[in-house]
JSON list of C-alpha atoms and ligand atoms in Angstrom, two decimals:
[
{"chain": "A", "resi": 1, "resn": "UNK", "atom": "CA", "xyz": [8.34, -8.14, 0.86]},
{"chain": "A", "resi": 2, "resn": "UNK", "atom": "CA", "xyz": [9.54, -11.47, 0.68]},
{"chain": "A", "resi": 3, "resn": "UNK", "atom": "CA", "xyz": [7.79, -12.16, 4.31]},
{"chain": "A", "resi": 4, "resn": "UNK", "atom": "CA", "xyz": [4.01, -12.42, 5.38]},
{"chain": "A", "resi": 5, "resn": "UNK", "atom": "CA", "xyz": [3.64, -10.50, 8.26]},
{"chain": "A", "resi": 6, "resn": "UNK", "atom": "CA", "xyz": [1.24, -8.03, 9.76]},
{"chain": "A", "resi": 7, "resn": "UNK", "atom": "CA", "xyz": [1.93, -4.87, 12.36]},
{"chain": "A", "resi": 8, "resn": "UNK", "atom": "CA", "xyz": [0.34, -4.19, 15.62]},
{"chain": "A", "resi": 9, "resn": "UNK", "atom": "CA", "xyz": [-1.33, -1.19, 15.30]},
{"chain": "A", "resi": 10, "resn": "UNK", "atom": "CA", "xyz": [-0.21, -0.31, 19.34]},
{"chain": "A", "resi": 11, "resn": "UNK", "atom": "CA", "xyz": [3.25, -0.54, 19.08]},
{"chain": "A", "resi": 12, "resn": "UNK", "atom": "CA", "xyz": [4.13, -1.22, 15.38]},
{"chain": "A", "resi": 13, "resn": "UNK", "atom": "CA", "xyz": [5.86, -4.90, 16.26]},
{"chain": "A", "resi": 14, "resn": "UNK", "atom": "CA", "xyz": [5.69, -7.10, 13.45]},
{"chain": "A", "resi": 15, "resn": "UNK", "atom": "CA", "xyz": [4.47, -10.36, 13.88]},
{"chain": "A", "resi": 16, "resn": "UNK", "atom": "CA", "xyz": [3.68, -13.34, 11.47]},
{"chain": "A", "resi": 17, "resn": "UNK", "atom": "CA", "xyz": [0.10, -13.36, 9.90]},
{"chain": "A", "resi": 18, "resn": "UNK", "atom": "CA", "xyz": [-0.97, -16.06, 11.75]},
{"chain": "A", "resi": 19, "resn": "UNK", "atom": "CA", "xyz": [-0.12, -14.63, 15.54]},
{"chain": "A", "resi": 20, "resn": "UNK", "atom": "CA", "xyz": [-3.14, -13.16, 17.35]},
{"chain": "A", "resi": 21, "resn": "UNK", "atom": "CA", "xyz": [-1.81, -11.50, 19.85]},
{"chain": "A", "resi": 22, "resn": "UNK", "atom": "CA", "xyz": [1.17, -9.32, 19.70]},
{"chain": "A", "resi": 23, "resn": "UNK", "atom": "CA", "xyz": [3.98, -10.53, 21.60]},
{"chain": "A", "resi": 24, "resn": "UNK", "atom": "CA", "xyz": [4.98, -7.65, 22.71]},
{"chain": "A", "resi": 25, "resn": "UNK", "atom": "CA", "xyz": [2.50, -5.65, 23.94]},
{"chain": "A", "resi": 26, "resn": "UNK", "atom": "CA", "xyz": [-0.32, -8.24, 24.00]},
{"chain": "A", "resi": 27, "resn": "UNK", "atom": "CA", "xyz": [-2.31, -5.71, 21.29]},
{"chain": "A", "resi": 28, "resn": "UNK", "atom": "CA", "xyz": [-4.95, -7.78, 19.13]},
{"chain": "A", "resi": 29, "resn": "UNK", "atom": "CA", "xyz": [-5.45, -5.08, 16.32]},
{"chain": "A", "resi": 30, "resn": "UNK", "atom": "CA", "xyz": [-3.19, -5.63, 13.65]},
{"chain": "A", "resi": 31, "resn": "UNK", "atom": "CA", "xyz": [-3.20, -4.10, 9.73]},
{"chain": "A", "resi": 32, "resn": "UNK", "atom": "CA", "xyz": [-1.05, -5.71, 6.69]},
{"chain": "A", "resi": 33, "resn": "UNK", "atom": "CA", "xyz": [-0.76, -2.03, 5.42]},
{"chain": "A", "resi": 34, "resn": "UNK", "atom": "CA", "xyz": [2.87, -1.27, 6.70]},
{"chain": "A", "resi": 35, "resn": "UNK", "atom": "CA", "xyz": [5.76, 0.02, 4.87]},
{"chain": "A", "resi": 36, "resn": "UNK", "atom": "CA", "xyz": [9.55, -0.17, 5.77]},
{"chain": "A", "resi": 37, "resn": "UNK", "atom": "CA", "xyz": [11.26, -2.64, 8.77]},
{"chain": "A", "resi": 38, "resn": "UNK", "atom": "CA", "xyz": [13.51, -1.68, 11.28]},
{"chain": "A", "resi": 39, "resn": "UNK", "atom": "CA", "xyz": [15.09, -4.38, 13.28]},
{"chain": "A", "resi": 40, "resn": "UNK", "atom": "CA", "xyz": [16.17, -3.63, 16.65]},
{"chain": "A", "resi": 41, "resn": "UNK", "atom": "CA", "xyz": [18.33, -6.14, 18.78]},
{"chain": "A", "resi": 42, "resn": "UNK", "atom": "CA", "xyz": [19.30, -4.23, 21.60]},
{"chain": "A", "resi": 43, "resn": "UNK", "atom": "CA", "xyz": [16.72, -1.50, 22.74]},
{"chain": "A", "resi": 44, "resn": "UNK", "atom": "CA", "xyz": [19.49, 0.18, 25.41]},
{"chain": "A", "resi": 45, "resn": "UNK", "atom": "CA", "xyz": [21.84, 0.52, 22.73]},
{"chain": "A", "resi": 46, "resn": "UNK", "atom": "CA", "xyz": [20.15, 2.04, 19.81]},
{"chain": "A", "resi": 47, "resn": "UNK", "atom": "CA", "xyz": [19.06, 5.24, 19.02]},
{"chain": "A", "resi": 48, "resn": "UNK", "atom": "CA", "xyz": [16.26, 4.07, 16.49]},
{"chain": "A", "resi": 49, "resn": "UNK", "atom": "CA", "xyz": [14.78, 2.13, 19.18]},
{"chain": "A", "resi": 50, "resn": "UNK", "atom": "CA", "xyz": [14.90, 5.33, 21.34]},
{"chain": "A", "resi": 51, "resn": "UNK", "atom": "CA", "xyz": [13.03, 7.61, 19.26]},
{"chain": "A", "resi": 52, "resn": "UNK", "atom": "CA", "xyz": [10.13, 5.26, 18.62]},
{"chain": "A", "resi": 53, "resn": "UNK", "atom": "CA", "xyz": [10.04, 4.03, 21.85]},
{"chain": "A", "resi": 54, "resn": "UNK", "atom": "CA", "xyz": [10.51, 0.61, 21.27]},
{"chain": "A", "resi": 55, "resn": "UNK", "atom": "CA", "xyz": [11.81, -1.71, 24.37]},
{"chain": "A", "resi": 56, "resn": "UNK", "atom": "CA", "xyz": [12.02, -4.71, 23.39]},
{"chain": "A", "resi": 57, "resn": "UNK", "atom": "CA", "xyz": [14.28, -6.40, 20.64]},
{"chain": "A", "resi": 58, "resn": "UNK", "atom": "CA", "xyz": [12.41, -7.28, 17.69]},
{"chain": "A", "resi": 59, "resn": "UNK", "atom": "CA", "xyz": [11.34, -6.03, 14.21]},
{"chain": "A", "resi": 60, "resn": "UNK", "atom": "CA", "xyz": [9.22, -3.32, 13.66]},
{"chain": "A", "resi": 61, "resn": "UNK", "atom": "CA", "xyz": [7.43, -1.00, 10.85]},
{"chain": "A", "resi": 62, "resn": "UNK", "atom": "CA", "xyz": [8.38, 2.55, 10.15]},
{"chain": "A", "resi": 63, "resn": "UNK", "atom": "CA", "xyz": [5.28, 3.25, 9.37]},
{"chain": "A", "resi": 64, "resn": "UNK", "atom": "CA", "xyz": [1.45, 1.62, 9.60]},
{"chain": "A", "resi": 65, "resn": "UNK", "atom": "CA", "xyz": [-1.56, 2.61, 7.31]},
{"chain": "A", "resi": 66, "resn": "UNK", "atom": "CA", "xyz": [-5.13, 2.83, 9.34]},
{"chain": "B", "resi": 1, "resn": "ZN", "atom": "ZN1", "xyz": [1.98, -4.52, 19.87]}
]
């Protein structure tokens, strides 16, 4: 993984190691243990998005470690 970033541990949004706060759903637990992206740019329109609930555009882990 060519980028440093970590996952919020709330809603999976994955935000650059040096945010504190998730920018989406202002979470402050984070872990750097994530595995696979998905990158969703319009919520309404995609069925990925749907299934794990995501609302807002933005990239996102498949899958988070404790
Ligand atoms: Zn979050």
């Amino acid at each position: 993984m060519a980028e440093k970033l970590k996952a919020c541990r709330n809603c999976r949004a994955l935000v650059p190691l040096e945010e504190e706060k998730c920018p989406v759903c202002g979470g402050t637990s984070f872990t750097k243990f994530w595995r696979g992206m998905v990158i969703v740019v319009d919520p309404s329109e995609s069925e990925v998005a749907r299934i794990m609930g995501i609302k807002y555009p933005g990239k996102y882990a498949i899958a988070i470690a404790r």
